[in-house]
Amino acid sequence: MAMKSLIGLSAAEISAFIGPAGFNIKHSVSVAHSIYKKGISDIRLIEKVPEKLKELLNENFSTGIFPPVESGLSNDGTIKYLFRTSDGRLFESVFIPDNKRNTVCVSTQSGCRMGCSFCVTARYGFHGNLSAGEIINQVISIPEAQKVTHVVLMGMGEPMDNLDNVLKACSILTAGWGLSLSPRNITVSTVGITPGIEKFLAVSKCNLALSLFSPFSLERKTMIPAEIKYPVKGILELLRNYPVSKNRRLSLAYVMLKNLNDTERHLSELKSLIGGSGIRVNLLPYHPTGNDLHSSSSPERMIYFKHNLVISGISASIRKSRGVDISAACGLLAAGLK
Ligand code: SF4
């Protein structure tokens, strides 16, 4: 039988196990530090704890840290990693260096069941949720772990479809005994699952990014099936009325497709939907694959959109494509998986 993993446990959960054997919360924090801050994968190397505690842990746990099985380096410095769980589930994550900001984009599921038509991960199908430990492992097991400043949960999977594990992972990323990252440096992305968003906003302080695709429900339904059950207008209303903390960023990801969602009609509706709400817009180029008939909006059109949003008082930016040559860019994860 597979041993339980330490990765994915909180300091309190470690305490609950080691307390009855006479060890205290300081020991739990030392164990958590060794796992989360140092990425120590061998229990015998855990720092600042008695040998007897290591023996106790070794008899009952593995660290649960496992390295990627493959990696690919883009010519822009982006690195894509492939992970395989012990039961064979595959998932990818991406390390994106950018001056002083080093971001890891992690997966929350192996594949996805949301069926968005523009996304390669949807074509791979759904192969299971990732545990909180498997989500955190993507940050701490890579060679660049000590350089990571930001984490985005925007890889394979819909985070709100695996919310308990996502919330647990966010708490480990931000805890003092965990990775000690600021919630401002963590962004969870969603195509819009209303009950999940409500719970996420209530429980976590991390940022939220909503994939819009189109401000028109009929069009959005054709690309994002979640729109049928959870219309985005209701979600934007929820975000608009949410008491936004200065420390939390709510944003829209708007993937731009030529002549499909980049017209004046779309721009005008987008402005009226979120004007005055404080919600930011990230404009993203589209990455066509295979026999795709769609193409990305031109850089000029994206600049035009950004300019018009900004002069309407809406904060907007254009996100650079990273790792396109290794299928690591947005919407391309799982491109090589079977
Ligand atoms: S865009 Fe996100 S939610 Fe939609 S299929 Fe792809 S991974 Fe899933």
Tab-separated table of C-alpha atoms and ligand atoms in Angstrom:
chain	number	residue	atom	x	y	z
A	1	MET	CA	0.000	0.000	0.000
A	2	ALA	CA	1.294	3.490	-0.876
A	3	MET	CA	2.450	5.490	2.156
A	4	LYS	CA	0.749	8.729	3.102
A	5	SER	CA	2.499	11.903	1.954
A	6	LEU	CA	3.707	14.780	4.104
A	7	ILE	CA	3.372	17.188	1.195
A	8	GLY	CA	-0.150	18.569	1.246
A	9	LEU	CA	-0.409	18.531	5.049
A	10	SER	CA	-0.666	21.686	7.134
A	11	ALA	CA	1.533	22.244	10.191
A	12	ALA	CA	-1.571	21.580	12.338
A	13	GLU	CA	-2.176	18.245	10.589
A	14	ILE	CA	1.459	17.233	11.133
A	15	SER	CA	1.050	18.245	14.794
A	16	ALA	CA	-2.051	16.104	15.139
A	17	PHE	CA	0.049	13.096	14.133
A	18	ILE	CA	3.278	13.752	16.040
A	19	GLY	CA	1.769	15.418	19.147
A	20	PRO	CA	0.665	12.171	20.836
A	21	ALA	CA	4.280	10.921	20.527
A	22	GLY	CA	5.485	13.907	22.560
A	23	PHE	CA	6.547	16.287	19.773
A	24	ASN	CA	5.379	19.890	19.697
A	25	ILE	CA	4.243	22.523	17.186
A	26	LYS	CA	7.829	23.768	16.689
A	27	HIS	CA	8.737	20.312	15.421
A	28	SER	CA	5.752	20.365	13.036
A	29	VAL	CA	6.819	23.748	11.692
A	30	SER	CA	10.374	22.441	11.167
A	31	VAL	CA	8.992	19.467	9.222
A	32	ALA	CA	6.758	21.766	7.136
A	33	HIS	CA	9.688	24.166	6.476
A	34	SER	CA	11.900	21.312	5.302
A	35	ILE	CA	9.208	20.090	2.913
A	36	TYR	CA	7.812	23.360	1.582
A	37	LYS	CA	10.682	25.843	1.815
A	38	LYS	CA	13.605	23.492	1.186
A	39	GLY	CA	11.902	20.830	-0.955
A	40	ILE	CA	13.654	18.067	1.028
A	41	SER	CA	12.434	14.800	-0.469
A	42	ASP	CA	14.065	12.377	2.021
A	43	ILE	CA	12.564	12.300	5.518
A	44	ARG	CA	15.984	11.436	6.996
A	45	LEU	CA	17.258	14.844	5.832
A	46	ILE	CA	14.523	16.912	7.517
A	47	GLU	CA	16.207	19.694	9.473
A	48	LYS	CA	16.020	20.795	13.129
A	49	VAL	CA	14.065	17.812	14.473
A	50	PRO	CA	15.139	14.914	16.750
A	51	GLU	CA	16.205	11.625	15.150
A	52	LYS	CA	13.302	9.899	16.912
A	53	LEU	CA	10.831	12.123	15.079
A	54	LYS	CA	12.443	11.308	11.723
A	55	GLU	CA	12.127	7.615	12.567
A	56	LEU	CA	8.454	8.034	13.455
A	57	LEU	CA	7.751	9.922	10.240
A	58	ASN	CA	9.762	7.472	8.132
A	59	GLU	CA	7.713	4.552	9.419
A	60	ASN	CA	4.434	6.225	8.490
A	61	PHE	CA	5.008	8.659	5.625
A	62	SER	CA	6.947	9.475	2.500
A	63	THR	CA	7.562	13.156	1.761
A	64	GLY	CA	5.476	12.703	-1.401
A	65	ILE	CA	7.783	15.008	-3.379
A	66	PHE	CA	8.385	13.701	-6.888
A	67	PRO	CA	10.363	15.248	-9.753
A	68	PRO	CA	9.076	15.936	-13.260
A	69	VAL	CA	9.638	13.123	-15.773
A	70	GLU	CA	10.329	15.409	-18.735
A	71	SER	CA	11.117	19.023	-19.455
A	72	GLY	CA	11.306	21.233	-22.531
A	73	LEU	CA	13.087	24.575	-22.857
A	74	SER	CA	11.619	27.323	-25.032
A	75	ASN	CA	13.823	29.745	-26.914
A	76	ASP	CA	12.362	32.510	-24.680
A	77	GLY	CA	13.583	30.765	-21.491
A	78	THR	CA	10.198	29.299	-20.513
A	79	ILE	CA	10.413	25.690	-19.296
A	80	LYS	CA	7.578	23.181	-19.500
A	81	TYR	CA	7.553	20.227	-17.102
A	82	LEU	CA	5.655	16.959	-17.387
A	83	PHE	CA	4.709	15.112	-14.185
A	84	ARG	CA	3.399	11.588	-13.761
A	85	THR	CA	1.722	10.478	-10.523
A	86	SER	CA	2.366	6.993	-9.121
A	87	ASP	CA	-1.017	5.916	-10.531
A	88	GLY	CA	-0.128	7.221	-13.995
A	89	ARG	CA	-1.997	10.546	-14.223
A	90	LEU	CA	-0.123	13.062	-16.377
A	91	PHE	CA	-0.078	16.829	-15.985
A	92	GLU	CA	2.102	19.742	-17.001
A	93	SER	CA	3.353	22.937	-15.444
A	94	VAL	CA	5.330	25.856	-16.802
A	95	PHE	CA	8.124	27.968	-15.309
A	96	ILE	CA	8.126	31.483	-16.776
A	97	PRO	CA	11.135	33.677	-15.928
A	98	ASP	CA	10.659	37.396	-16.531
A	99	ASN	CA	13.270	39.753	-15.071
A	100	LYS	CA	12.774	39.649	-11.291
A	101	ARG	CA	9.411	37.910	-11.558
A	102	ASN	CA	9.500	34.128	-11.796
A	103	THR	CA	6.101	32.528	-12.220
A	104	VAL	CA	5.075	28.892	-12.119
A	105	CYS	CA	1.823	28.035	-13.883
A	106	VAL	CA	0.500	24.877	-12.243
A	107	SER	CA	-2.202	22.365	-13.125
A	108	THR	CA	-5.051	21.512	-10.778
A	109	GLN	CA	-6.330	18.470	-12.674
A	110	SER	CA	-4.967	15.901	-15.101
A	111	GLY	CA	-6.872	17.082	-18.179
A	112	CYS	CA	-10.179	18.874	-17.782
A	113	ARG	CA	-13.889	18.195	-18.192
A	114	MET	CA	-15.060	21.730	-18.995
A	115	GLY	CA	-14.880	21.213	-22.772
A	116	CYS	CA	-13.873	24.738	-23.836
A	117	SER	CA	-13.589	24.608	-27.607
A	118	PHE	CA	-10.454	26.771	-27.903
A	119	CYS	CA	-8.414	24.741	-25.392
A	120	VAL	CA	-6.110	21.819	-26.172
A	121	THR	CA	-6.420	20.454	-22.609
A	122	ALA	CA	-10.151	19.887	-23.206
A	123	ARG	CA	-9.296	17.535	-26.096
A	124	TYR	CA	-7.076	15.470	-23.794
A	125	GLY	CA	-10.143	14.660	-21.641
A	126	PHE	CA	-10.383	14.363	-17.874
A	127	HIS	CA	-8.050	12.002	-16.011
A	128	GLY	CA	-8.619	13.017	-12.397
A	129	ASN	CA	-8.156	15.709	-9.783
A	130	LEU	CA	-4.772	16.585	-8.329
A	131	SER	CA	-4.367	16.555	-4.564
A	132	ALA	CA	-3.156	19.671	-2.748
A	133	GLY	CA	0.241	17.943	-2.441
A	134	GLU	CA	0.379	17.238	-6.188
A	135	ILE	CA	-0.424	20.904	-6.889
A	136	ILE	CA	2.278	22.155	-4.477
A	137	ASN	CA	4.770	19.590	-5.781
A	138	GLN	CA	4.800	21.425	-9.138
A	139	VAL	CA	6.267	24.463	-7.368
A	140	ILE	CA	8.765	22.845	-5.020
A	141	SER	CA	10.141	19.941	-7.047
A	142	ILE	CA	11.458	21.875	-10.047
A	143	PRO	CA	15.099	23.023	-10.238
A	144	GLU	CA	13.984	26.689	-10.149
A	145	ALA	CA	11.916	26.256	-6.953
A	146	GLN	CA	13.952	28.682	-4.868
A	147	LYS	CA	13.511	31.465	-7.456
A	148	VAL	CA	9.693	31.297	-7.654
A	149	THR	CA	7.978	34.602	-6.804
A	150	HIS	CA	4.491	34.050	-8.284
A	151	VAL	CA	2.185	31.072	-8.747
A	152	VAL	CA	-0.757	30.993	-11.151
A	153	LEU	CA	-3.250	28.123	-11.077
A	154	MET	CA	-3.929	28.386	-14.800
A	155	GLY	CA	-2.488	25.135	-16.140
A	156	MET	CA	-4.498	22.012	-16.950
A	157	GLY	CA	-7.903	21.799	-15.282
A	158	GLU	CA	-10.615	24.035	-13.869
A	159	PRO	CA	-9.643	25.001	-10.288
A	160	MET	CA	-13.269	25.446	-9.178
A	161	ASP	CA	-13.900	21.823	-10.200
A	162	ASN	CA	-11.310	20.726	-7.604
A	163	LEU	CA	-11.868	23.520	-5.130
A	164	ASP	CA	-11.050	21.883	-1.792
A	165	ASN	CA	-7.607	20.840	-3.014
A	166	VAL	CA	-7.062	24.248	-4.618
A	167	LEU	CA	-7.968	26.074	-1.387
A	168	LYS	CA	-5.658	23.802	0.591
A	169	ALA	CA	-2.838	24.423	-1.903
A	170	CYS	CA	-3.413	28.210	-1.663
A	171	SER	CA	-3.219	28.027	2.129
A	172	ILE	CA	0.101	26.120	1.950
A	173	LEU	CA	1.513	28.580	-0.612
A	174	THR	CA	0.729	31.532	1.666
A	175	ALA	CA	1.298	30.121	5.181
A	176	GLY	CA	4.349	31.156	7.197
A	177	TRP	CA	5.093	27.456	7.772
A	178	GLY	CA	4.501	26.856	4.041
A	179	LEU	CA	5.983	28.747	1.095
A	180	SER	CA	5.297	32.203	2.617
A	181	LEU	CA	4.196	33.734	-0.693
A	182	SER	CA	1.924	36.777	-0.581
A	183	PRO	CA	-1.693	36.041	-1.649
A	184	ARG	CA	-1.190	38.962	-4.065
A	185	ASN	CA	1.347	36.819	-5.905
A	186	ILE	CA	-1.045	33.922	-6.408
A	187	THR	CA	-3.782	33.898	-9.034
A	188	VAL	CA	-6.458	31.274	-9.512
A	189	SER	CA	-8.112	31.159	-12.906
A	190	THR	CA	-11.625	29.971	-13.761
A	191	VAL	CA	-14.008	29.790	-16.698
A	192	GLY	CA	-16.756	30.668	-14.238
A	193	ILE	CA	-18.317	28.152	-11.856
A	194	THR	CA	-20.466	30.402	-9.667
A	195	PRO	CA	-20.686	28.354	-6.415
A	196	GLY	CA	-16.936	27.714	-6.538
A	197	ILE	CA	-16.181	31.412	-7.063
A	198	GLU	CA	-18.408	32.370	-4.117
A	199	LYS	CA	-16.607	29.932	-1.821
A	200	PHE	CA	-13.168	30.898	-3.146
A	201	LEU	CA	-13.810	34.611	-2.514
A	202	ALA	CA	-15.055	33.888	1.003
A	203	VAL	CA	-12.222	31.556	2.018
A	204	SER	CA	-9.086	32.688	0.157
A	205	LYS	CA	-7.325	36.042	-0.196
A	206	CYS	CA	-5.632	35.085	-3.483
A	207	ASN	CA	-6.363	36.803	-6.806
A	208	LEU	CA	-9.045	35.575	-9.180
A	209	ALA	CA	-8.912	35.634	-12.994
A	210	LEU	CA	-12.078	34.891	-14.987
A	211	SER	CA	-11.811	33.730	-18.625
A	212	LEU	CA	-14.373	35.730	-20.530
A	213	PHE	CA	-13.911	34.972	-24.248
A	214	SER	CA	-17.008	36.997	-25.184
A	215	PRO	CA	-19.216	39.465	-23.323
A	216	PHE	CA	-22.229	38.009	-25.213
A	217	SER	CA	-23.810	34.943	-23.641
A	218	LEU	CA	-24.867	33.296	-26.930
A	219	GLU	CA	-21.323	33.519	-28.303
A	220	ARG	CA	-19.704	32.522	-25.034
A	221	LYS	CA	-21.840	29.361	-24.835
A	222	THR	CA	-20.389	28.146	-28.124
A	223	MET	CA	-16.850	28.258	-26.709
A	224	ILE	CA	-17.266	27.822	-22.941
A	225	PRO	CA	-20.037	25.318	-22.079
A	226	ALA	CA	-19.974	26.433	-18.405
A	227	GLU	CA	-21.792	29.577	-19.605
A	228	ILE	CA	-24.975	27.514	-20.066
A	229	LYS	CA	-25.277	26.757	-16.337
A	230	TYR	CA	-23.400	29.752	-14.935
A	231	PRO	CA	-23.963	32.856	-17.100
A	232	VAL	CA	-20.998	35.175	-16.863
A	233	LYS	CA	-23.183	38.250	-16.415
A	234	GLY	CA	-24.241	36.898	-13.011
A	235	ILE	CA	-20.608	36.212	-12.095
A	236	LEU	CA	-19.535	39.724	-13.102
A	237	GLU	CA	-22.370	41.110	-10.992
A	238	LEU	CA	-21.111	39.013	-8.083
A	239	LEU	CA	-17.557	40.332	-8.573
A	240	ARG	CA	-18.773	43.897	-9.001
A	241	ASN	CA	-20.654	43.744	-5.696
A	242	TYR	CA	-17.950	41.905	-3.812
A	243	PRO	CA	-16.220	44.085	-1.232
A	244	VAL	CA	-12.893	44.116	-3.067
A	245	SER	CA	-9.891	44.254	-0.809
A	246	LYS	CA	-7.092	46.521	-1.993
A	247	ASN	CA	-4.862	43.523	-1.721
A	248	ARG	CA	-6.829	41.255	-4.006
A	249	ARG	CA	-6.913	41.569	-7.775
A	250	LEU	CA	-9.961	40.496	-9.771
A	251	SER	CA	-9.293	40.279	-13.492
A	252	LEU	CA	-10.715	39.087	-16.772
A	253	ALA	CA	-8.638	37.053	-19.205
A	254	TYR	CA	-9.761	37.953	-22.715
A	255	VAL	CA	-8.263	35.719	-25.414
A	256	MET	CA	-8.544	37.673	-28.661
A	257	LEU	CA	-9.575	35.987	-31.913
A	258	LYS	CA	-9.613	37.823	-35.204
A	259	ASN	CA	-13.092	38.969	-36.294
A	260	LEU	CA	-14.674	36.712	-33.680
A	261	ASN	CA	-14.486	38.657	-30.428
A	262	ASP	CA	-12.405	41.711	-31.343
A	263	THR	CA	-15.047	43.892	-33.009
A	264	GLU	CA	-16.362	47.300	-31.933
A	265	ARG	CA	-19.518	45.558	-30.694
A	266	HIS	CA	-17.435	43.396	-28.333
A	267	LEU	CA	-15.363	46.305	-27.121
A	268	SER	CA	-18.435	48.380	-26.357
A	269	GLU	CA	-20.189	45.535	-24.478
A	270	LEU	CA	-17.022	44.723	-22.535
A	271	LYS	CA	-16.750	48.338	-21.411
A	272	SER	CA	-20.374	48.468	-20.312
A	273	LEU	CA	-20.094	45.137	-18.441
A	274	ILE	CA	-17.127	46.040	-16.272
A	275	GLY	CA	-16.793	49.821	-16.382
A	276	GLY	CA	-16.456	51.232	-12.859
A	277	SER	CA	-16.063	47.780	-11.273
A	278	GLY	CA	-12.302	47.885	-10.617
A	279	ILE	CA	-11.942	44.588	-12.522
A	280	ARG	CA	-8.807	44.546	-14.713
A	281	VAL	CA	-8.588	43.094	-18.211
A	282	ASN	CA	-5.711	40.981	-19.482
A	283	LEU	CA	-5.774	40.702	-23.254
A	284	LEU	CA	-4.166	37.516	-24.568
A	285	PRO	CA	-3.230	36.464	-28.088
A	286	TYR	CA	-4.871	33.258	-29.339
A	287	HIS	CA	-2.681	30.258	-30.192
A	288	PRO	CA	-4.202	28.236	-33.027
A	289	THR	CA	-3.389	24.523	-33.318
A	290	GLY	CA	-3.688	21.876	-36.035
A	291	ASN	CA	-6.455	22.598	-38.572
A	292	ASP	CA	-7.828	25.470	-36.501
A	293	LEU	CA	-9.743	27.928	-38.675
A	294	HIS	CA	-9.422	30.705	-36.094
A	295	SER	CA	-6.457	33.039	-35.790
A	296	SER	CA	-5.320	35.552	-33.231
A	297	SER	CA	-6.206	39.229	-33.397
A	298	SER	CA	-3.319	41.297	-34.717
A	299	PRO	CA	-0.995	43.092	-32.283
A	300	GLU	CA	-2.413	46.408	-33.588
A	301	ARG	CA	-5.962	45.313	-32.792
A	302	MET	CA	-4.938	44.217	-29.314
A	303	ILE	CA	-3.278	47.592	-28.691
A	304	TYR	CA	-6.450	49.306	-29.957
A	305	PHE	CA	-8.569	47.303	-27.495
A	306	LYS	CA	-6.229	48.043	-24.636
A	307	HIS	CA	-6.109	51.757	-25.451
A	308	ASN	CA	-9.905	52.018	-25.588
A	309	LEU	CA	-10.378	50.165	-22.332
A	310	VAL	CA	-7.792	52.322	-20.586
A	311	ILE	CA	-9.292	55.625	-21.774
A	312	SER	CA	-12.643	54.362	-20.456
A	313	GLY	CA	-11.086	54.032	-17.017
A	314	ILE	CA	-10.609	50.236	-17.171
A	315	SER	CA	-7.185	48.945	-16.249
A	316	ALA	CA	-5.962	46.747	-19.117
A	317	SER	CA	-2.764	45.083	-20.272
A	318	ILE	CA	-1.601	42.792	-23.055
A	319	ARG	CA	-0.051	39.576	-21.884
A	320	LYS	CA	3.002	38.386	-23.810
A	321	SER	CA	2.934	34.873	-25.226
A	322	ARG	CA	5.529	32.671	-23.593
A	323	GLY	CA	6.720	29.201	-24.551
A	324	VAL	CA	4.665	28.900	-27.764
A	325	ASP	CA	7.418	26.844	-29.472
A	326	ILE	CA	7.145	24.124	-26.789
A	327	SER	CA	3.311	24.262	-26.501
A	328	ALA	CA	3.581	25.823	-23.068
A	329	ALA	CA	1.497	28.929	-23.781
A	330	CYS	CA	-2.073	29.520	-22.610
A	331	GLY	CA	-4.536	26.921	-23.917
A	332	LEU	CA	-1.807	24.622	-25.280
A	333	LEU	CA	-1.060	22.371	-22.294
A	334	ALA	CA	-1.522	18.643	-22.964
A	335	ALA	CA	-0.777	19.194	-26.681
A	336	GLY	CA	1.650	16.249	-26.688
A	337	LEU	CA	-0.189	13.950	-24.266
A	338	LYS	CA	-2.071	10.788	-25.246
B	1	SF4	S1	-9.825	26.584	-20.749
B	1	SF4	FE1	-9.496	25.832	-18.660
B	1	SF4	S2	-11.540	25.140	-18.044
B	1	SF4	FE2	-11.618	25.294	-20.285
B	1	SF4	S3	-11.076	23.219	-21.015
B	1	SF4	FE3	-9.169	24.423	-20.908
B	1	SF4	S4	-8.296	23.928	-18.910
B	1	SF4	FE4	-10.465	23.360	-18.856
